[in-house]
PDB file of C-alpha atoms in Angstrom:
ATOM      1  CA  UNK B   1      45.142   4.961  61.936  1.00 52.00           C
ATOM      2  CA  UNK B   2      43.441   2.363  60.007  1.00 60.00           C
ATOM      3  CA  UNK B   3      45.676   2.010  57.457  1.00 60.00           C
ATOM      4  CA  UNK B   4      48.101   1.320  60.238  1.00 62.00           C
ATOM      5  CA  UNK B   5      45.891  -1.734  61.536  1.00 65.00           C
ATOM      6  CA  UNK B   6      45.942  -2.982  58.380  1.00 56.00           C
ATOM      7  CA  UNK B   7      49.739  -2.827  58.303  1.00 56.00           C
ATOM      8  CA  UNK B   8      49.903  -4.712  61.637  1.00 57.00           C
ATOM      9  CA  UNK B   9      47.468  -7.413  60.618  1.00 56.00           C
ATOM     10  CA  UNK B  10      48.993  -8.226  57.822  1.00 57.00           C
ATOM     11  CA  UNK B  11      52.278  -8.593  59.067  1.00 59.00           C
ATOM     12  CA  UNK B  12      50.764 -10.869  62.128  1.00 55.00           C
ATOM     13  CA  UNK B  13      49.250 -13.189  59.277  1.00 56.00           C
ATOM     14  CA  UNK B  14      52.742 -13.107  57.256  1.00 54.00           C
ATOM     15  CA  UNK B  15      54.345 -14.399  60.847  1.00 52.00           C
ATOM     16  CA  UNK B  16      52.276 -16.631  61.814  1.00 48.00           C
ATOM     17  CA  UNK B  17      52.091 -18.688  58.214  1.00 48.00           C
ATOM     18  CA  UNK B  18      53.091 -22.251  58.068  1.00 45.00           C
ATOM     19  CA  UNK B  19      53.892 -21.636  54.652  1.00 47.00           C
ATOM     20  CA  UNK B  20      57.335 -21.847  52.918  1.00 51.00           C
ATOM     21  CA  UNK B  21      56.392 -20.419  49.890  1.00 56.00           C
ATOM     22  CA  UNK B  22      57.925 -16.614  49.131  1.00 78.00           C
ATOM     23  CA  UNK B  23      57.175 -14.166  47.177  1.00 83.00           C
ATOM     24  CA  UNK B  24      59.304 -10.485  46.643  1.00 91.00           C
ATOM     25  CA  UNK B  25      56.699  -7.687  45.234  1.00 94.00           C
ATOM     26  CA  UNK B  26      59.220  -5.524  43.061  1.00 94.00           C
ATOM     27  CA  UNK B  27      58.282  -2.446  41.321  1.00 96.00           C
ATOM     28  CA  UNK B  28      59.300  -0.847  38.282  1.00 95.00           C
ATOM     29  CA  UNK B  29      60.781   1.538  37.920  1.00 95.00           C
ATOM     30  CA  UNK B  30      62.497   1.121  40.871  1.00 93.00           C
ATOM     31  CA  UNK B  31      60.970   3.780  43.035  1.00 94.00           C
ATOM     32  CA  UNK B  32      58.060   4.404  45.664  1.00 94.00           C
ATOM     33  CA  UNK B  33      57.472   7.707  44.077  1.00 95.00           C
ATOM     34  CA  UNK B  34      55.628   8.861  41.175  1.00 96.00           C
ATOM     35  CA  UNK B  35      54.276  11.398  38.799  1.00 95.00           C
ATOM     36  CA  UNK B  36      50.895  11.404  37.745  1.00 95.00           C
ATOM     37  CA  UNK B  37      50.471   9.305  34.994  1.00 95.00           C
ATOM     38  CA  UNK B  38      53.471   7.411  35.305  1.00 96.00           C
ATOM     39  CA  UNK B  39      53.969   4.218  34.245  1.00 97.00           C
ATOM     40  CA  UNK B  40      54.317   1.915  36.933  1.00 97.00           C
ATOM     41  CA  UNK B  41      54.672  -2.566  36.798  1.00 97.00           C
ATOM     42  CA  UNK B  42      54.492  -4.374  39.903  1.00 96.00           C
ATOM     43  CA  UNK B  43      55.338  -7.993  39.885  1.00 93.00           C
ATOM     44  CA  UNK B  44      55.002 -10.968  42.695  1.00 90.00           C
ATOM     45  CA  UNK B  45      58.535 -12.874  42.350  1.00 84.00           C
ATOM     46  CA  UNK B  46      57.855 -16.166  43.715  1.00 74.00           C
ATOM     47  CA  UNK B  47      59.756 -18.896  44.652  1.00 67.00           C
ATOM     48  CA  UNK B  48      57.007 -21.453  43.987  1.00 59.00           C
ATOM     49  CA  UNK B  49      54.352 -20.948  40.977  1.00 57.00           C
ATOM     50  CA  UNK B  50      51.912 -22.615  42.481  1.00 50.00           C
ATOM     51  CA  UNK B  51      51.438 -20.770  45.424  1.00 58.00           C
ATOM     52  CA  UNK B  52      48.787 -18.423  43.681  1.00 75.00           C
ATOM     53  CA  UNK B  53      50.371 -15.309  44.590  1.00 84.00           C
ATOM     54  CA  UNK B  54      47.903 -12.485  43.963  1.00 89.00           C
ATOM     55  CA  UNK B  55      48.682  -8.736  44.018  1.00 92.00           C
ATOM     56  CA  UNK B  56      46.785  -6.630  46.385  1.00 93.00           C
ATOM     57  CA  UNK B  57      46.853  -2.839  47.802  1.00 94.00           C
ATOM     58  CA  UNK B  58      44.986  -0.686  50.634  1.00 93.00           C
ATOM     59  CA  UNK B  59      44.732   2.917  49.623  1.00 85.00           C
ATOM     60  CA  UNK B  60      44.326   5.877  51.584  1.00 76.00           C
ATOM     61  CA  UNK B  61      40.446   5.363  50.598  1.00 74.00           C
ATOM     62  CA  UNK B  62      40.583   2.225  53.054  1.00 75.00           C
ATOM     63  CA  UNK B  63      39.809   0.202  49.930  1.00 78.00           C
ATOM     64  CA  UNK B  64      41.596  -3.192  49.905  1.00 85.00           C
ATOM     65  CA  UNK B  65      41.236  -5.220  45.790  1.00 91.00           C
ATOM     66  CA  UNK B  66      43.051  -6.646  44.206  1.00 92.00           C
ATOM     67  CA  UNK B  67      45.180  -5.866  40.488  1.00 94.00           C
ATOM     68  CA  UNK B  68      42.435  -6.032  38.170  1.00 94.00           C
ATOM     69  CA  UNK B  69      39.292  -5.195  40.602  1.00 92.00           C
ATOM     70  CA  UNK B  70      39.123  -1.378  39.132  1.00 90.00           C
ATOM     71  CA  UNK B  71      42.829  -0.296  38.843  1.00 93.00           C
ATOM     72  CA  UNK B  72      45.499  -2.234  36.695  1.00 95.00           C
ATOM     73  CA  UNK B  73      45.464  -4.519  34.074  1.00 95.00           C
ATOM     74  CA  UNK B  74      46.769  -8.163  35.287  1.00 93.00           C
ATOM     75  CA  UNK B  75      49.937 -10.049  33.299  1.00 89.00           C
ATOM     76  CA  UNK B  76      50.959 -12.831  34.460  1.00 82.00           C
ATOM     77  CA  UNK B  77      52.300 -12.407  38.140  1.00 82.00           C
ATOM     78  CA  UNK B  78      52.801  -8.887  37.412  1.00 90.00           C
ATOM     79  CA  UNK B  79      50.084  -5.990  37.621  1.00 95.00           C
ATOM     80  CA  UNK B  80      50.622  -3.123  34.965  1.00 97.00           C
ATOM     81  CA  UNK B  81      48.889   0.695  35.992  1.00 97.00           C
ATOM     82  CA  UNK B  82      49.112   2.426  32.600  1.00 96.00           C
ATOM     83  CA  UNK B  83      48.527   5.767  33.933  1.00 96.00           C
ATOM     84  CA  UNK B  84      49.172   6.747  37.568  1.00 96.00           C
ATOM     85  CA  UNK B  85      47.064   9.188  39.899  1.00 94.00           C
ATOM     86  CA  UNK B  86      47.042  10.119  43.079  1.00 94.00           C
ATOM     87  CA  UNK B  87      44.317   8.076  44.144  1.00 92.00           C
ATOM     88  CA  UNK B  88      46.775   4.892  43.260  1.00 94.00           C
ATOM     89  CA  UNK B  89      48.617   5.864  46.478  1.00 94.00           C
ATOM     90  CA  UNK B  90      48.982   3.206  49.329  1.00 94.00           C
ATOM     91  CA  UNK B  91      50.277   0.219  50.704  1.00 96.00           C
ATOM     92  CA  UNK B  92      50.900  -2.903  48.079  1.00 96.00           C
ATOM     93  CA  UNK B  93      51.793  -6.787  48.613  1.00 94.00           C
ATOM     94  CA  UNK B  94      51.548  -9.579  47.155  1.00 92.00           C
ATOM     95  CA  UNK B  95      49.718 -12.354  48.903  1.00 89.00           C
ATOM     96  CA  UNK B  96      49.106 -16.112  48.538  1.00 86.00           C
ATOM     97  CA  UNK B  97      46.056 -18.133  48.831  1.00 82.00           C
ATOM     98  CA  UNK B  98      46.921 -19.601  52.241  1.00 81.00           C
ATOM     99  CA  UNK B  99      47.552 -15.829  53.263  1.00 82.00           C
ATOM    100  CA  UNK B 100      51.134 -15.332  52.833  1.00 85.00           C
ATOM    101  CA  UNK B 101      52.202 -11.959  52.594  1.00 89.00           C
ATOM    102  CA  UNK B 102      55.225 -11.163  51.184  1.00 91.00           C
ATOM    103  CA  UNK B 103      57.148  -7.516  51.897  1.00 93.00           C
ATOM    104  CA  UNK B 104      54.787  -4.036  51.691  1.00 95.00           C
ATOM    105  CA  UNK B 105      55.683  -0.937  49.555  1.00 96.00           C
ATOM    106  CA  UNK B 106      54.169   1.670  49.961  1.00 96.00           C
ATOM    107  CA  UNK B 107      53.684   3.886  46.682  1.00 96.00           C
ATOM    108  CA  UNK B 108      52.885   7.898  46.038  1.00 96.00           C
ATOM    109  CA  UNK B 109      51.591   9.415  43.069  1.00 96.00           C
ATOM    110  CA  UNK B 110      51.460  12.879  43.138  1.00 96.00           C
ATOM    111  CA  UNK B 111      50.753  15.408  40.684  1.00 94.00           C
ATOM    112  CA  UNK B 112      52.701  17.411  38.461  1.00 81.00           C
ATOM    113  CA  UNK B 113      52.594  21.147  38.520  1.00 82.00           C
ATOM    114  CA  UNK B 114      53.924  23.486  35.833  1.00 76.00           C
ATOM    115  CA  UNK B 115      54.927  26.899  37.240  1.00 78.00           C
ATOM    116  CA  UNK B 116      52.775  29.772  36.155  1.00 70.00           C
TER     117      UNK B 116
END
């Protein structure tokens, strides 16, 4: 339910911006689902450098931070997670310092079980 508020608010403040500036979050590898410690870049393509675009995400802990503050290592407009878990799982977005919010994914990590 929360995590659905969240959703809504931040697509009210990504409507009701003034700003022009755009940014595309795009993951890679192309996919919203992963393995346990996968390998996973997201990157904020923006039309406009100086917009400050800064990559965020609200996991299923209600915990919104951004790339950096405890999970993935910052490069550039793109925000590397070396090693997956399921605890990575949620809704990320790149935003701008006016509060321009570009498009949502929404990523899964689950993990991997051998069979017995």
């Amino acid at each position: 339910m929360k995590e659905t508020s969240v959703l809504c608010l931040l697509f009210l403040i990504s409507l009701l911006s003034c700003s022009t500036n755009q940014a595309r979050l795009t993951v890679s590898p192309s996919s919203s689902q992963f393995f346990q410690y996968d390998f996973v870049s997201l990157s904020c393509e923006e039309d406009d450098s100086s917009a400050g675009w800064t990559l965020r995400r609200n996991t299923s802990k209600q915990e919104r931070t951004q790339c950096g503050d405890g999970w993935g290592t910052p490069a550039g407009s793109s925000c590397n997670i070396r090693y997956t878990y399921p605890s990575d799982s949620g809704v990320y977005w790149c935003e701008s310092r006016e509060g321009t919010v570009s498009n949502m994914v929404h990523l899964t990590v689950t993990v991997l079980t051998l069979p017995d």
